[in-house]
Amino acid sequence: MVSFLRIWRDFKHHIPTLILDDKRIVTSTADGQVRLGEILENGQVKTGRLGKHQGRVHCLAVEPGSPHIFFSCGEDGLVQHYDLRCGSALKLFHCFSFKETNSPPLNIRLNAIIIDPRNPNYFAIGGSDEYARVYDIRRYQSDGSNVSDEPVNLFCPRHLFHSNHVHITGLAYSKASELLVSYNDELIYLFQENMGLGPSPLSLESETQLRNEEPQVYAGHRNSQTVKGVSFFGPKDEYVMSGSDCGHIFIWRKKGAKLVRVMVGDRRIVNHLEPHPCMPFLATCGFDKDVKLWAPMAGDAPALPKNLKKITESNRQNREDQSPATLAPDVIMHVVRLQRRQMFEYVERRYSRPDLESDEEDEDEDYISGLTNDITFSEEYPGENFGDCKIS
């Protein structure tokens, strides 16, 4: 533990983090570098770069059962494959939006990548559009000659088809190959294997869309301000966990989506939750400068917080307040004409008044428009049967 805490300090500007085995750790973050750290026999830590992205890297994924193979994805849309036995990165493909018109496809900024534990040939990615894409690594040659970004399957809730106001921040696979997808300013959805849409949303027919079974939905939290992960919890993945902008940890039963625990996890925002692979422990992090470790405690399970309804209602209201409005073309043109008229009136007023007075008014308007509504919770809630310790 001491050695890995030393590595954590050396890599404090390089997260997310993958612990491959007792002596190796892989990290990456805003500088786009994917780096390997190794503990040498003399206790020193040796680091080196394995690969590079043009932009932030929010997620790394290690192949289940293998300490040598992992993936990275970044905001440049690039997916890379690594085998530490070869010592080099293989660029698989750049992810682009699905082309509906003659305009060129857009680059998808990737936030999440996850490998199916039941079949490690399949991996899923998600980013700046509404579709979770699943790929088969066997389609790609070791020399990088196949660079197609066509997935083998897609997952998306029906009401978000062809949406342009949401994106994916977190993905998780269960042991049964169920796919959990967390959306920014939306909710969390659980997809069974048979809920896939096929390789392209452009080929879907309306009847096929209607026949698709709807995924399980998990609500109550809010995922807006940061890139949040999502995770299963329990020996059989009985629970679903997510952080929230309100600083709480939300835990639902996977079956039925009943909210069973809400714990204060951060003074502002909880970003990521990582369960222990075989013990009932979990680690969380957010805006605070520490990592919190949670473990069960003896005693009766406490109830949900008394202000739970206030917490979930506030999250719902804030999410809806940020939802984009759909306006008819004539309404949009009317708004544009009003804005143009106000601009001309403002110009006339500006040059008919002293410059000093106009400047002061502009500064006040900018200051007021920058204000936000911060939610504060007076009730400190330790959570159900959990205690926590902090690693600074």
Coordinates of C-alpha atoms in Angstrom, one line a residue:
M1 CA 0.0 0.0 0.0
V2 CA 2.8 2.4 0.8
S3 CA 4.4 1.9 -2.6
F4 CA 1.2 2.6 -4.4
L5 CA 0.5 5.7 -2.4
R6 CA 4.0 6.9 -3.5
I7 CA 3.0 6.2 -7.1
W8 CA -0.3 8.1 -6.5
R9 CA 1.7 11.1 -5.4
D10 CA 4.0 10.9 -8.4
F11 CA 1.0 10.7 -10.7
K12 CA -1.3 13.1 -9.0
H13 CA -1.6 15.1 -12.2
H14 CA -2.1 11.9 -14.3
I15 CA -5.5 10.3 -13.6
P16 CA -7.5 8.1 -14.4
T17 CA -5.5 5.2 -13.1
L18 CA -5.2 1.5 -13.8
I19 CA -3.4 -0.8 -11.3
L20 CA -2.2 -3.7 -13.5
D21 CA -0.5 -5.8 -10.8
D22 CA 1.6 -5.4 -7.6
K23 CA 4.3 -3.3 -9.3
R24 CA 2.7 -1.5 -12.3
I25 CA 0.3 1.3 -12.7
V26 CA -1.0 3.2 -15.8
T27 CA -2.3 6.7 -15.8
S28 CA -3.5 9.5 -18.1
T29 CA -5.4 12.8 -18.0
A30 CA -5.6 16.3 -19.4
D31 CA -2.1 16.3 -21.1
G32 CA -3.2 13.3 -23.2
Q33 CA -0.2 11.2 -22.2
V34 CA -0.7 7.5 -21.3
R35 CA 2.1 6.6 -18.9
L36 CA 3.3 3.5 -17.1
G37 CA 4.8 3.6 -13.6
E38 CA 6.8 0.6 -12.2
I39 CA 8.2 0.0 -8.8
L40 CA 11.8 -1.2 -9.1
E41 CA 13.5 -3.6 -6.7
N42 CA 15.2 -0.8 -4.9
G43 CA 11.9 0.9 -4.2
Q44 CA 12.3 3.7 -6.7
V45 CA 9.5 4.5 -9.2
K46 CA 10.3 4.5 -12.9
T47 CA 7.8 6.1 -15.3
G48 CA 7.6 6.3 -19.1
R49 CA 5.1 7.3 -21.8
L50 CA 3.2 4.6 -23.7
G51 CA 1.0 6.6 -26.0
K52 CA -0.4 10.1 -26.7
H53 CA -3.8 11.7 -27.3
Q54 CA -4.5 15.2 -28.6
G55 CA -6.6 16.3 -25.7
R56 CA -7.9 14.9 -22.4
V57 CA -8.1 11.2 -21.6
H58 CA -11.0 10.5 -19.3
C59 CA -10.9 6.7 -19.2
L60 CA -8.7 3.6 -19.4
A61 CA -9.9 0.0 -19.5
V62 CA -7.8 -3.1 -18.7
E63 CA -8.7 -6.4 -20.2
P64 CA -10.2 -8.7 -17.5
G65 CA -7.8 -11.4 -16.4
S66 CA -4.8 -9.8 -18.2
P67 CA -2.2 -7.4 -16.6
H68 CA -0.7 -6.6 -20.0
I69 CA -3.6 -5.5 -22.3
F70 CA -5.6 -2.3 -21.9
F71 CA -7.3 0.5 -24.0
S72 CA -7.4 4.3 -23.9
C73 CA -9.8 6.8 -25.4
G74 CA -9.7 10.6 -25.5
E75 CA -11.4 13.8 -26.5
D76 CA -9.7 13.5 -29.9
G77 CA -12.0 10.6 -30.7
L78 CA -9.0 8.2 -30.9
V79 CA -9.2 4.6 -29.4
Q80 CA -5.9 3.0 -28.7
H81 CA -4.9 -0.6 -27.8
Y82 CA -1.9 -1.4 -25.7
D83 CA 0.0 -4.7 -25.0
L84 CA 2.8 -4.1 -22.6
R85 CA 4.6 -7.2 -23.9
C86 CA 5.0 -5.4 -27.3
G87 CA 5.9 -2.0 -25.8
S88 CA 3.9 0.1 -28.3
A89 CA 0.4 1.5 -28.8
L90 CA -1.9 0.5 -31.7
K91 CA -4.2 3.2 -33.0
L92 CA -7.5 1.4 -33.7
F93 CA -9.7 4.1 -35.1
H94 CA -11.1 7.6 -34.7
C95 CA -14.8 7.8 -33.7
F96 CA -17.1 10.0 -35.8
S97 CA -20.7 10.9 -35.7
F98 CA -23.2 9.0 -38.0
K99 CA -23.5 10.9 -41.2
E100 CA -27.1 11.8 -42.1
T101 CA -26.4 14.5 -44.8
N102 CA -23.7 15.5 -47.2
S103 CA -21.9 17.4 -44.5
P104 CA -18.7 15.8 -43.1
P105 CA -19.1 13.7 -39.9
L106 CA -18.2 15.3 -36.6
N107 CA -15.5 14.0 -34.3
I108 CA -16.9 12.3 -31.2
R109 CA -15.1 13.3 -28.0
L110 CA -14.8 10.1 -26.0
N111 CA -15.4 10.0 -22.2
A112 CA -15.7 6.3 -21.4
I113 CA -14.4 2.9 -22.5
I114 CA -15.2 -0.4 -20.9
I115 CA -14.5 -4.1 -21.7
D116 CA -17.2 -6.8 -21.5
P117 CA -15.9 -9.2 -18.7
R118 CA -17.8 -12.2 -20.1
N119 CA -16.4 -11.7 -23.6
P120 CA -13.2 -9.5 -23.6
N121 CA -13.3 -9.3 -27.4
Y122 CA -16.1 -6.7 -27.1
F123 CA -15.6 -3.2 -25.8
A124 CA -17.9 -0.3 -25.5
I125 CA -17.2 3.5 -25.8
G126 CA -19.3 6.6 -25.2
G127 CA -18.8 10.3 -25.7
S128 CA -20.3 13.5 -27.2
D129 CA -23.4 12.0 -28.7
E130 CA -26.3 9.7 -27.5
Y131 CA -25.0 6.3 -28.7
A132 CA -23.1 3.8 -26.7
R133 CA -21.0 1.9 -29.4
V134 CA -19.8 -1.7 -29.0
Y135 CA -16.8 -3.0 -31.1
D136 CA -15.1 -6.3 -31.6
I137 CA -11.3 -6.2 -31.3
R138 CA -11.0 -9.1 -33.6
R139 CA -12.0 -6.8 -36.5
Y140 CA -8.7 -4.9 -36.2
Q141 CA -5.4 -6.1 -37.5
S142 CA -2.2 -5.9 -35.4
D143 CA -0.6 -3.7 -38.0
G144 CA -3.4 -1.1 -37.8
S145 CA -4.5 -1.6 -41.4
N146 CA -8.3 -1.8 -40.4
V147 CA -9.2 1.7 -39.2
S148 CA -13.0 1.5 -39.6
D149 CA -15.0 3.0 -36.8
E150 CA -18.2 1.0 -37.6
P151 CA -19.5 -0.7 -34.4
V152 CA -21.1 -4.1 -34.2
N153 CA -23.9 -2.8 -32.0
L154 CA -25.4 0.4 -30.6
F155 CA -27.4 1.2 -27.5
C156 CA -29.6 4.2 -26.9
P157 CA -33.0 4.9 -25.1
R158 CA -35.7 5.4 -27.7
H159 CA -36.6 9.0 -26.7
L160 CA -32.9 10.0 -27.3
F161 CA -32.7 8.8 -30.9
H162 CA -31.1 11.5 -33.1
S163 CA -30.8 13.8 -30.1
N164 CA -28.2 16.6 -30.1
H165 CA -28.3 17.8 -26.5
V166 CA -27.0 14.9 -24.5
H167 CA -23.8 13.0 -24.2
I168 CA -22.4 9.9 -22.4
T169 CA -20.1 10.4 -19.4
G170 CA -19.9 6.9 -18.0
L171 CA -20.2 3.2 -19.0
A172 CA -20.1 -0.1 -17.0
Y173 CA -20.5 -3.8 -17.9
S174 CA -22.0 -6.3 -15.5
K175 CA -20.8 -9.8 -15.2
A176 CA -23.8 -10.8 -17.3
S177 CA -22.9 -8.4 -20.2
E178 CA -25.6 -5.8 -19.2
L179 CA -24.5 -2.3 -20.3
L180 CA -25.0 0.6 -17.9
V181 CA -25.0 4.1 -19.6
S182 CA -24.9 7.4 -17.7
Y183 CA -25.9 10.6 -19.7
N184 CA -25.1 14.2 -19.0
D185 CA -28.1 16.1 -17.9
E186 CA -30.2 13.0 -18.3
L187 CA -30.5 9.7 -16.4
I188 CA -28.9 6.3 -16.1
Y189 CA -30.0 3.4 -18.3
L190 CA -29.4 -0.4 -18.1
F191 CA -29.5 -2.3 -21.4
Q192 CA -29.8 -6.0 -21.9
E193 CA -27.8 -7.6 -24.7
N194 CA -31.0 -8.0 -26.8
M195 CA -31.7 -4.2 -26.7
G196 CA -29.1 -3.3 -29.3
L197 CA -30.0 -1.2 -32.4
G198 CA -27.5 -2.8 -34.8
P199 CA -24.4 -1.2 -36.3
S200 CA -26.1 2.1 -37.5
P201 CA -29.0 4.2 -36.3
L202 CA -29.5 5.4 -39.9
S203 CA -30.8 2.0 -41.0
L204 CA -33.4 1.7 -38.3
E205 CA -37.0 1.5 -39.2
S206 CA -39.7 3.0 -37.1
E207 CA -41.4 -0.4 -36.5
T208 CA -38.0 -1.8 -35.3
Q209 CA -37.6 1.1 -32.9
L210 CA -41.0 0.5 -31.4
R211 CA -40.4 -3.2 -31.0
N212 CA -37.2 -2.6 -28.9
E213 CA -37.7 -3.1 -25.2
E214 CA -37.0 -0.1 -23.1
P215 CA -34.1 -0.1 -20.7
Q216 CA -34.3 0.1 -16.9
V217 CA -34.0 3.7 -15.7
Y218 CA -32.3 5.1 -12.6
A219 CA -33.2 8.6 -11.4
G220 CA -32.7 11.0 -8.5
H221 CA -29.1 12.1 -9.0
R222 CA -27.8 14.9 -11.3
N223 CA -25.0 14.5 -13.8
S224 CA -24.2 17.9 -15.4
Q225 CA -21.2 19.8 -14.2
T226 CA -18.4 17.2 -14.6
V227 CA -17.6 13.9 -16.3
K228 CA -19.1 11.3 -14.0
G229 CA -18.7 7.6 -13.9
V230 CA -21.2 4.9 -13.1
S231 CA -20.7 1.4 -11.6
F232 CA -22.2 -1.8 -10.4
F233 CA -21.8 -3.0 -6.8
G234 CA -22.2 -6.3 -5.1
P235 CA -21.0 -9.8 -5.7
K236 CA -23.6 -10.4 -8.3
D237 CA -23.9 -6.7 -9.4
E238 CA -27.1 -6.3 -7.4
Y239 CA -26.7 -2.6 -7.1
V240 CA -26.0 0.5 -9.4
M241 CA -24.0 3.4 -8.1
S242 CA -23.5 7.0 -9.3
G243 CA -22.1 10.3 -8.0
S244 CA -24.1 13.5 -8.2
D245 CA -23.7 17.2 -8.6
C246 CA -25.3 17.6 -5.1
G247 CA -22.3 15.9 -3.5
H248 CA -24.1 12.6 -2.7
I249 CA -23.5 9.0 -3.6
F250 CA -26.7 7.3 -5.0
I251 CA -27.2 3.5 -4.8
W252 CA -30.1 1.8 -6.4
R253 CA -31.2 -1.8 -6.6
K254 CA -30.4 -3.0 -10.1
K255 CA -33.7 -4.8 -10.3
G256 CA -36.5 -2.4 -10.0
A257 CA -34.3 0.7 -9.7
K258 CA -35.3 1.3 -6.1
L259 CA -33.2 3.9 -4.4
V260 CA -31.8 2.3 -1.3
R261 CA -28.9 4.5 -0.1
V262 CA -27.9 8.2 -0.4
M263 CA -24.7 9.1 1.3
V264 CA -22.8 12.4 1.6
G265 CA -19.6 11.8 -0.4
D266 CA -18.2 15.3 -1.1
R267 CA -18.8 18.9 -0.2
R268 CA -19.6 19.7 -3.8
I269 CA -19.6 17.0 -6.5
V270 CA -19.0 13.2 -6.5
N271 CA -17.4 12.2 -9.8
H272 CA -16.3 8.6 -9.7
L273 CA -17.0 5.4 -7.7
E274 CA -14.9 2.2 -7.8
P275 CA -16.0 -1.0 -6.0
H276 CA -13.5 -3.5 -4.8
P277 CA -13.6 -6.6 -7.1
C278 CA -14.4 -9.1 -4.3
M279 CA -14.9 -7.2 -1.0
P280 CA -17.8 -5.0 0.1
F281 CA -15.6 -1.9 -0.1
L282 CA -15.7 1.1 -2.5
A283 CA -13.7 4.2 -3.2
T284 CA -15.0 7.6 -4.3
C285 CA -13.6 10.9 -5.4
G286 CA -14.9 14.3 -6.3
F287 CA -13.9 17.9 -5.9
D288 CA -12.4 17.3 -2.4
K289 CA -8.7 16.8 -2.3
D290 CA -8.9 13.2 -1.0
V291 CA -10.1 9.7 -1.9
K292 CA -12.7 8.3 0.4
L293 CA -12.8 4.6 1.2
W294 CA -16.1 3.1 2.3
A295 CA -16.6 -0.1 4.3
P296 CA -19.6 -1.8 6.1
M297 CA -20.0 -1.1 9.8
A298 CA -21.8 -3.2 12.4
G299 CA -25.2 -2.0 13.6
D300 CA -28.7 -1.4 12.2
A301 CA -28.9 0.1 8.8
P302 CA -30.0 3.8 9.0
A303 CA -32.9 5.1 7.0
L304 CA -32.6 7.3 3.9
P305 CA -31.9 10.9 4.7
K306 CA -34.9 12.9 5.9
N307 CA -34.4 15.5 3.2
L308 CA -34.2 12.9 0.4
K309 CA -37.3 14.3 -1.4
K310 CA -35.8 17.8 -1.3
I311 CA -32.5 16.4 -2.7
T312 CA -34.0 14.5 -5.6
E313 CA -36.5 17.2 -6.4
S314 CA -33.8 19.8 -6.5
N315 CA -31.7 17.6 -8.8
R316 CA -34.7 17.0 -11.1
Q317 CA -35.6 20.7 -11.2
N318 CA -32.1 21.8 -12.0
R319 CA -31.8 19.2 -14.8
E320 CA -35.1 20.3 -16.3
D321 CA -34.1 24.0 -16.1
Q322 CA -31.1 23.1 -18.2
S323 CA -33.0 21.2 -20.8
P324 CA -33.0 22.8 -24.3
A325 CA -36.3 24.2 -25.5
T326 CA -37.7 23.2 -28.9
L327 CA -39.0 26.3 -30.8
A328 CA -40.9 26.6 -34.0
P329 CA -39.1 28.4 -36.9
D330 CA -41.5 31.4 -36.8
V331 CA -40.9 31.8 -33.0
I332 CA -37.1 31.7 -33.6
M333 CA -37.3 34.4 -36.3
H334 CA -39.5 36.5 -34.0
V335 CA -36.8 36.2 -31.2
V336 CA -34.1 37.1 -33.7
R337 CA -36.0 40.2 -34.8
L338 CA -36.5 41.3 -31.2
Q339 CA -32.8 40.8 -30.4
R340 CA -31.8 42.9 -33.5
R341 CA -34.2 45.7 -32.5
Q342 CA -32.9 45.7 -28.9
M343 CA -29.3 45.8 -30.3
F344 CA -30.1 48.9 -32.4
E345 CA -31.8 50.6 -29.4
Y346 CA -28.8 49.8 -27.2
V347 CA -26.4 51.3 -29.7
E348 CA -28.4 54.5 -29.8
R349 CA -28.6 54.7 -26.0
R350 CA -24.9 54.0 -25.6
Y351 CA -23.8 56.9 -27.8
S352 CA -26.4 59.3 -26.4
R353 CA -25.1 58.8 -22.8
P354 CA -21.7 59.4 -21.1
D355 CA -19.4 56.5 -21.8
L356 CA -18.7 56.0 -18.1
E357 CA -22.3 55.4 -17.2
S358 CA -22.8 52.8 -20.1
D359 CA -19.6 50.9 -19.1
E360 CA -20.8 50.6 -15.5
E361 CA -24.2 49.2 -16.6
D362 CA -22.5 46.6 -18.8
E363 CA -20.3 45.4 -15.9
D364 CA -23.3 45.0 -13.6
E365 CA -25.1 43.0 -16.3
D366 CA -22.1 40.7 -16.8
Y367 CA -21.7 40.2 -13.1
I368 CA -25.3 39.2 -12.6
S369 CA -25.4 36.8 -15.5
G370 CA -22.4 34.9 -14.1
L371 CA -24.2 34.0 -10.8
T372 CA -25.2 30.4 -10.2
N373 CA -27.5 28.7 -7.7
D374 CA -25.4 26.5 -5.4
I375 CA -27.3 23.9 -3.5
T376 CA -26.2 23.4 0.1
F377 CA -27.3 20.6 2.4
S378 CA -27.3 21.1 6.1
E379 CA -27.9 17.5 7.0
E380 CA -24.7 15.4 7.1
Y381 CA -25.6 11.8 6.4
P382 CA -23.1 9.0 6.8
G383 CA -24.9 6.4 4.7
E384 CA -26.2 2.9 5.3
N385 CA -23.9 0.7 7.3
F386 CA -20.9 2.4 5.8
G387 CA -18.0 4.2 7.4
D388 CA -15.3 6.0 5.5
C389 CA -11.6 6.9 5.8
K390 CA -9.7 9.4 3.7
I391 CA -6.4 9.2 1.9
S392 CA -5.0 12.7 1.4

